[in-house]
Amino acid sequence: MNISLRQIRAFVCVASHRSVTQAAREMHLTQSAVSMLIQQFGEQAGVRLFERSQGRMQLTPQGEELLPQARRVLASLEQMEASLHDMQRMHRERLRIAVPQLLACTWLPRVLDSFGQRYPEVALTVVDGTADEVLGVVRSGDAELGIGPERQAGPEINRIFLTEVPMVLVFAQDHRFAQCRSVAWSDLGSEDWIAYSSEFNQYLEKLFERNSLRFGERTVTQVNHLTTALALAGNGMGVTAVPAYAAQLSGSFGLRHVPLHTPALGRDFFIYHQKGALLSPAAQVFCKSLSVGLQRLGEQ
């Protein structure tokens, strides 16, 4: 059996119009060409597809049974053609992603490498800054996608849950916690604290309030970037809580890291994009590909 797509299209078109003339007009063929395609399709299928009744083409019982299958074949073909068109468009696109700087140098490279190997013609731009800046970059249109911890997005931003990332405590290698396997929040009352995000500080204050925890009257050092916080902690200037992926750099900054408990703390991470904006094919495929990298995002 050697059925062609032109034969299937002719069959579906004639069945839809009940007319060879109208089918020929839609397919930009002559009536004789359409009739020939129908005849060939019927011969290949081994059934009679149509019979004339009052000047119109009526499906035979066999044709009625075959029509839904033929339509599914054409629908699948149209879907494949649309996917190929999207891939061609994607190969001409630039994808801009906003991410926290430390996420960009720990977890993201492997994700981008995997994506780049599959879609080498997509031009990638990473806008790396602080976690507090991600939403602003997406809101301004300087990045199509943002990846970062939970933030108050506002009505103009849509967010898609990605994963929960555990938070760990980091401190200098000679710190009093150096031999601990985990640390409770209540043990931090006498510790100098290094703060690197105003939003995260507010989150911690609410956490302490819910759990009747209080910090002592010790020094709080405020910085803008998480890498700076890690460097200060490694030099013994205090402790701080960071996403688990940041602990990959512990050795570089002379740090140790341990889980926090009572309560355990995790941060929800999201994909952010402008609400109402149609994502480019490259962005859609990138969002789907993120699932392969989620395990490493939560690794310590």
Tab-separated table of C-alpha atoms in Angstrom:
chain	number	residue	atom	x	y	z
A	1	MET	CA	0.000	0.000	0.000
A	2	ASN	CA	1.409	3.356	-1.063
A	3	ILE	CA	-1.045	6.031	0.075
A	4	SER	CA	0.133	9.607	-0.373
A	5	LEU	CA	-0.662	12.700	1.681
A	6	ARG	CA	-2.122	14.363	-1.440
A	7	GLN	CA	-4.616	11.500	-1.718
A	8	ILE	CA	-5.585	11.838	1.951
A	9	ARG	CA	-5.972	15.611	1.601
A	10	ALA	CA	-8.148	15.184	-1.480
A	11	PHE	CA	-10.311	12.625	0.298
A	12	VAL	CA	-10.841	14.840	3.363
A	13	CYS	CA	-11.467	17.931	1.219
A	14	VAL	CA	-14.088	16.237	-0.968
A	15	ALA	CA	-15.734	14.711	2.110
A	16	SER	CA	-15.911	18.137	3.766
A	17	HIS	CA	-17.449	19.906	0.740
A	18	ARG	CA	-19.333	16.928	-0.724
A	19	SER	CA	-18.077	18.306	-4.020
A	20	VAL	CA	-15.116	17.608	-6.279
A	21	THR	CA	-15.446	21.074	-7.794
A	22	GLN	CA	-15.137	22.905	-4.469
A	23	ALA	CA	-12.349	20.587	-3.330
A	24	ALA	CA	-10.422	21.287	-6.535
A	25	ARG	CA	-10.842	25.028	-6.001
A	26	GLU	CA	-9.551	24.807	-2.410
A	27	MET	CA	-6.615	22.588	-3.357
A	28	HIS	CA	-5.767	24.664	-6.466
A	29	LEU	CA	-6.036	21.587	-8.691
A	30	THR	CA	-8.170	20.615	-11.628
A	31	GLN	CA	-11.303	18.554	-11.041
A	32	SER	CA	-9.806	15.670	-12.978
A	33	ALA	CA	-6.698	15.738	-10.777
A	34	VAL	CA	-8.809	15.567	-7.605
A	35	SER	CA	-10.943	12.775	-9.054
A	36	MET	CA	-7.784	10.854	-9.914
A	37	LEU	CA	-6.430	11.259	-6.356
A	38	ILE	CA	-9.726	9.987	-4.908
A	39	GLN	CA	-9.742	7.034	-7.283
A	40	GLN	CA	-6.144	6.147	-6.422
A	41	PHE	CA	-6.836	6.442	-2.678
A	42	GLY	CA	-9.846	4.128	-2.960
A	43	GLU	CA	-7.845	1.598	-4.948
A	44	GLN	CA	-4.995	1.679	-2.427
A	45	ALA	CA	-7.432	1.302	0.484
A	46	GLY	CA	-9.385	-1.396	-1.308
A	47	VAL	CA	-12.753	0.278	-0.712
A	48	ARG	CA	-15.175	2.542	-2.510
A	49	LEU	CA	-15.083	5.938	-0.788
A	50	PHE	CA	-17.885	7.956	-2.431
A	51	GLU	CA	-21.069	7.557	-4.393
A	52	ARG	CA	-22.981	10.271	-6.212
A	53	SER	CA	-26.415	11.222	-4.939
A	54	GLN	CA	-28.425	14.101	-6.368
A	55	GLY	CA	-25.269	15.604	-7.836
A	56	ARG	CA	-23.285	15.508	-4.603
A	57	MET	CA	-20.508	13.255	-3.365
A	58	GLN	CA	-21.768	11.127	-0.483
A	59	LEU	CA	-19.467	9.009	1.658
A	60	THR	CA	-20.005	5.255	1.568
A	61	PRO	CA	-20.089	3.432	4.942
A	62	GLN	CA	-16.445	2.531	4.383
A	63	GLY	CA	-15.624	6.168	3.606
A	64	GLU	CA	-17.425	7.297	6.787
A	65	GLU	CA	-15.301	4.877	8.805
A	66	LEU	CA	-12.092	6.005	7.158
A	67	LEU	CA	-12.689	9.779	7.405
A	68	PRO	CA	-11.827	10.285	11.154
A	69	GLN	CA	-8.544	8.411	10.678
A	70	ALA	CA	-7.653	10.509	7.645
A	71	ARG	CA	-8.374	13.709	9.568
A	72	ARG	CA	-6.146	12.551	12.441
A	73	VAL	CA	-3.302	11.918	9.987
A	74	LEU	CA	-3.624	15.452	8.595
A	75	ALA	CA	-3.907	16.964	12.096
A	76	SER	CA	-0.706	15.194	13.141
A	77	LEU	CA	1.019	16.455	10.021
A	78	GLU	CA	-0.109	20.023	10.695
A	79	GLN	CA	1.170	19.751	14.269
A	80	MET	CA	4.539	18.503	13.020
A	81	GLU	CA	4.720	21.313	10.467
A	82	ALA	CA	3.938	23.863	13.202
A	83	SER	CA	6.678	22.394	15.405
A	84	LEU	CA	9.184	22.566	12.556
A	85	HIS	CA	8.187	26.167	11.901
A	86	ASP	CA	8.707	26.997	15.584
A	87	MET	CA	12.114	25.338	15.514
A	88	GLN	CA	13.104	27.380	12.463
A	89	ARG	CA	11.946	30.557	14.188
A	90	MET	CA	13.738	29.570	17.378
A	91	HIS	CA	17.019	29.158	15.505
A	92	ARG	CA	16.826	32.827	14.584
A	93	GLU	CA	15.976	34.059	18.074
A	94	ARG	CA	17.824	35.499	21.024
A	95	LEU	CA	16.785	34.298	24.472
A	96	ARG	CA	17.509	36.621	27.410
A	97	ILE	CA	17.358	35.171	30.927
A	98	ALA	CA	17.638	37.033	34.243
A	99	VAL	CA	19.044	35.033	37.164
A	100	PRO	CA	20.721	35.692	40.527
A	101	GLN	CA	24.471	35.947	40.036
A	102	LEU	CA	25.380	32.962	42.199
A	103	LEU	CA	22.771	30.786	40.506
A	104	ALA	CA	24.309	31.834	37.200
A	105	CYS	CA	27.746	30.514	38.156
A	106	THR	CA	26.712	27.272	39.908
A	107	TRP	CA	23.562	25.628	38.596
A	108	LEU	CA	22.844	27.454	35.342
A	109	PRO	CA	25.971	26.593	33.269
A	110	ARG	CA	25.076	22.911	32.914
A	111	VAL	CA	21.488	23.787	32.007
A	112	LEU	CA	22.650	26.259	29.365
A	113	ASP	CA	25.220	23.795	28.034
A	114	SER	CA	22.569	21.099	27.590
A	115	PHE	CA	20.197	23.574	25.934
A	116	GLY	CA	22.954	24.975	23.710
A	117	GLN	CA	23.927	21.530	22.451
A	118	ARG	CA	20.329	20.844	21.382
A	119	TYR	CA	19.678	24.320	19.961
A	120	PRO	CA	23.085	25.748	19.009
A	121	GLU	CA	21.639	28.523	16.845
A	122	VAL	CA	19.734	30.194	19.695
A	123	ALA	CA	21.690	33.204	20.944
A	124	LEU	CA	21.644	33.211	24.744
A	125	THR	CA	22.100	36.236	26.990
A	126	VAL	CA	22.281	35.880	30.782
A	127	VAL	CA	21.459	38.996	32.803
A	128	ASP	CA	23.024	38.181	36.170
A	129	GLY	CA	22.442	40.346	39.234
A	130	THR	CA	20.997	40.033	42.704
A	131	ALA	CA	17.903	37.954	43.449
A	132	ASP	CA	16.048	41.188	44.252
A	133	GLU	CA	16.773	42.512	40.734
A	134	VAL	CA	15.389	39.590	38.703
A	135	LEU	CA	11.779	40.778	38.668
A	136	GLY	CA	12.730	44.302	37.667
A	137	VAL	CA	14.686	43.027	34.675
A	138	VAL	CA	11.722	40.917	33.523
A	139	ARG	CA	9.266	43.753	34.169
A	140	SER	CA	11.315	46.184	32.062
A	141	GLY	CA	11.518	43.700	29.184
A	142	ASP	CA	15.303	43.408	29.375
A	143	ALA	CA	14.855	39.638	29.824
A	144	GLU	CA	12.087	37.376	28.569
A	145	LEU	CA	12.455	34.933	31.469
A	146	GLY	CA	13.566	35.322	35.055
A	147	ILE	CA	14.588	32.509	37.400
A	148	GLY	CA	14.845	33.182	41.099
A	149	PRO	CA	13.428	32.815	44.597
A	150	GLU	CA	9.896	33.775	45.508
A	151	ARG	CA	9.150	37.484	45.270
A	152	GLN	CA	6.009	39.616	45.287
A	153	ALA	CA	5.548	39.628	41.536
A	154	GLY	CA	2.619	41.991	41.037
A	155	PRO	CA	-0.277	41.634	38.573
A	156	GLU	CA	1.861	42.243	35.482
A	157	ILE	CA	4.163	39.263	36.115
A	158	ASN	CA	3.293	35.595	35.780
A	159	ARG	CA	5.248	32.998	37.716
A	160	ILE	CA	5.624	29.237	37.311
A	161	PHE	CA	6.769	27.125	40.269
A	162	LEU	CA	10.124	25.495	39.603
A	163	THR	CA	11.324	23.792	42.789
A	164	GLU	CA	12.053	24.279	46.487
A	165	VAL	CA	15.701	24.837	47.400
A	166	PRO	CA	16.890	24.090	50.962
A	167	MET	CA	18.691	26.868	52.833
A	168	VAL	CA	21.936	26.050	54.652
A	169	LEU	CA	24.057	27.937	57.180
A	170	VAL	CA	27.568	28.935	56.079
A	171	PHE	CA	30.434	30.015	58.338
A	172	ALA	CA	34.223	30.045	58.530
A	173	GLN	CA	36.000	26.708	58.762
A	174	ASP	CA	37.282	27.498	62.277
A	175	HIS	CA	33.869	28.605	63.572
A	176	ARG	CA	32.410	27.077	66.740
A	177	PHE	CA	29.847	25.270	64.545
A	178	ALA	CA	32.600	23.567	62.531
A	179	GLN	CA	31.984	20.146	64.116
A	180	CYS	CA	28.182	20.368	63.994
A	181	ARG	CA	26.165	18.303	61.557
A	182	SER	CA	23.274	20.771	61.707
A	183	VAL	CA	22.395	23.978	63.557
A	184	ALA	CA	19.111	25.139	65.066
A	185	TRP	CA	17.943	28.701	64.510
A	186	SER	CA	17.797	29.183	68.263
A	187	ASP	CA	21.599	28.638	68.403
A	188	LEU	CA	22.219	31.750	66.297
A	189	GLY	CA	21.260	34.340	68.892
A	190	SER	CA	24.853	35.346	69.651
A	191	GLU	CA	26.119	35.270	66.061
A	192	ASP	CA	27.009	38.238	63.890
A	193	TRP	CA	24.802	38.098	60.832
A	194	ILE	CA	25.615	38.942	57.223
A	195	ALA	CA	22.590	40.142	55.254
A	196	TYR	CA	22.546	40.256	51.448
A	197	SER	CA	18.885	40.732	50.521
A	198	SER	CA	16.340	43.071	52.052
A	199	GLU	CA	13.511	40.783	50.942
A	200	PHE	CA	15.179	37.740	52.511
A	201	ASN	CA	15.739	39.678	55.738
A	202	GLN	CA	12.015	40.440	55.884
A	203	TYR	CA	11.300	36.776	55.266
A	204	LEU	CA	13.588	35.793	58.171
A	205	GLU	CA	11.978	38.315	60.507
A	206	LYS	CA	8.575	36.749	59.839
A	207	LEU	CA	10.069	33.294	60.333
A	208	PHE	CA	11.553	34.281	63.692
A	209	GLU	CA	8.292	35.863	64.765
A	210	ARG	CA	6.263	32.750	63.875
A	211	ASN	CA	8.687	30.530	65.804
A	212	SER	CA	9.314	32.869	68.782
A	213	LEU	CA	12.979	33.267	67.808
A	214	ARG	CA	15.090	36.378	68.389
A	215	PHE	CA	18.580	37.407	67.390
A	216	GLY	CA	20.836	38.931	69.997
A	217	GLU	CA	22.017	42.527	69.760
A	218	ARG	CA	24.919	41.658	67.520
A	219	THR	CA	26.365	43.220	64.392
A	220	VAL	CA	24.438	42.893	61.130
A	221	THR	CA	26.584	43.525	58.054
A	222	GLN	CA	24.570	44.446	54.964
A	223	VAL	CA	25.904	43.732	51.455
A	224	ASN	CA	24.317	43.640	47.996
A	225	HIS	CA	25.697	40.427	46.521
A	226	LEU	CA	25.622	36.902	47.867
A	227	THR	CA	29.210	36.306	46.763
A	228	THR	CA	30.299	39.177	49.009
A	229	ALA	CA	28.369	37.629	51.898
A	230	LEU	CA	30.174	34.331	51.319
A	231	ALA	CA	33.560	36.046	51.286
A	232	LEU	CA	32.856	37.872	54.550
A	233	ALA	CA	31.588	34.706	56.216
A	234	GLY	CA	34.701	32.846	55.096
A	235	ASN	CA	36.817	35.533	56.791
A	236	GLY	CA	35.011	35.062	60.086
A	237	MET	CA	32.879	38.230	59.996
A	238	GLY	CA	29.640	36.375	60.671
A	239	VAL	CA	27.269	33.696	59.442
A	240	THR	CA	24.510	33.702	56.868
A	241	ALA	CA	21.877	31.410	55.363
A	242	VAL	CA	22.202	30.673	51.641
A	243	PRO	CA	20.495	28.441	49.057
A	244	ALA	CA	21.984	24.950	48.980
A	245	TYR	CA	23.455	25.448	45.498
A	246	ALA	CA	25.643	28.270	46.875
A	247	ALA	CA	27.373	25.743	49.122
A	248	GLN	CA	29.126	24.404	46.008
A	249	LEU	CA	31.502	27.354	46.452
A	250	SER	CA	32.233	26.687	50.123
A	251	GLY	CA	35.767	25.508	49.441
A	252	SER	CA	36.576	28.584	47.359
A	253	PHE	CA	35.593	30.925	50.192
A	254	GLY	CA	36.990	28.891	53.109
A	255	LEU	CA	33.523	27.994	54.366
A	256	ARG	CA	31.684	25.128	55.927
A	257	HIS	CA	27.955	24.621	55.508
A	258	VAL	CA	25.380	22.644	57.491
A	259	PRO	CA	21.585	22.238	57.325
A	260	LEU	CA	19.399	24.462	59.463
A	261	HIS	CA	16.648	22.979	61.594
A	262	THR	CA	13.838	23.858	63.975
A	263	PRO	CA	12.527	24.887	61.595
A	264	ALA	CA	14.100	23.579	58.401
A	265	LEU	CA	14.104	26.354	55.832
A	266	GLY	CA	13.568	26.173	52.091
A	267	ARG	CA	12.942	28.780	49.405
A	268	ASP	CA	10.532	28.324	46.521
A	269	PHE	CA	12.067	29.169	43.146
A	270	PHE	CA	9.987	30.310	40.186
A	271	ILE	CA	10.205	31.118	36.493
A	272	TYR	CA	8.968	34.686	35.902
A	273	HIS	CA	7.723	36.282	32.677
A	274	GLN	CA	5.502	39.153	31.678
A	275	LYS	CA	1.827	38.293	31.937
A	276	GLY	CA	0.009	38.364	28.621
A	277	ALA	CA	3.229	38.213	26.587
A	278	LEU	CA	3.470	35.254	24.231
A	279	LEU	CA	6.643	33.322	25.031
A	280	SER	CA	8.967	32.790	22.095
A	281	PRO	CA	9.508	29.187	20.936
A	282	ALA	CA	13.022	29.342	22.403
A	283	ALA	CA	11.641	30.387	25.806
A	284	GLN	CA	8.984	27.672	25.721
A	285	VAL	CA	11.524	24.958	24.968
A	286	PHE	CA	13.926	26.352	27.578
A	287	CYS	CA	11.227	26.218	30.283
A	288	LYS	CA	10.547	22.576	29.444
A	289	SER	CA	14.255	21.750	29.483
A	290	LEU	CA	14.681	23.157	32.998
A	291	SER	CA	13.227	19.989	34.505
A	292	VAL	CA	16.451	18.098	33.695
A	293	GLY	CA	18.419	20.439	35.932
A	294	LEU	CA	16.120	20.635	38.946
A	295	GLN	CA	17.906	17.927	40.909
A	296	ARG	CA	21.184	19.833	40.891
A	297	LEU	CA	19.417	23.033	41.942
A	298	GLY	CA	18.588	21.479	45.286
A	299	GLU	CA	21.903	19.719	45.812
A	300	GLN	CA	24.244	20.685	48.619
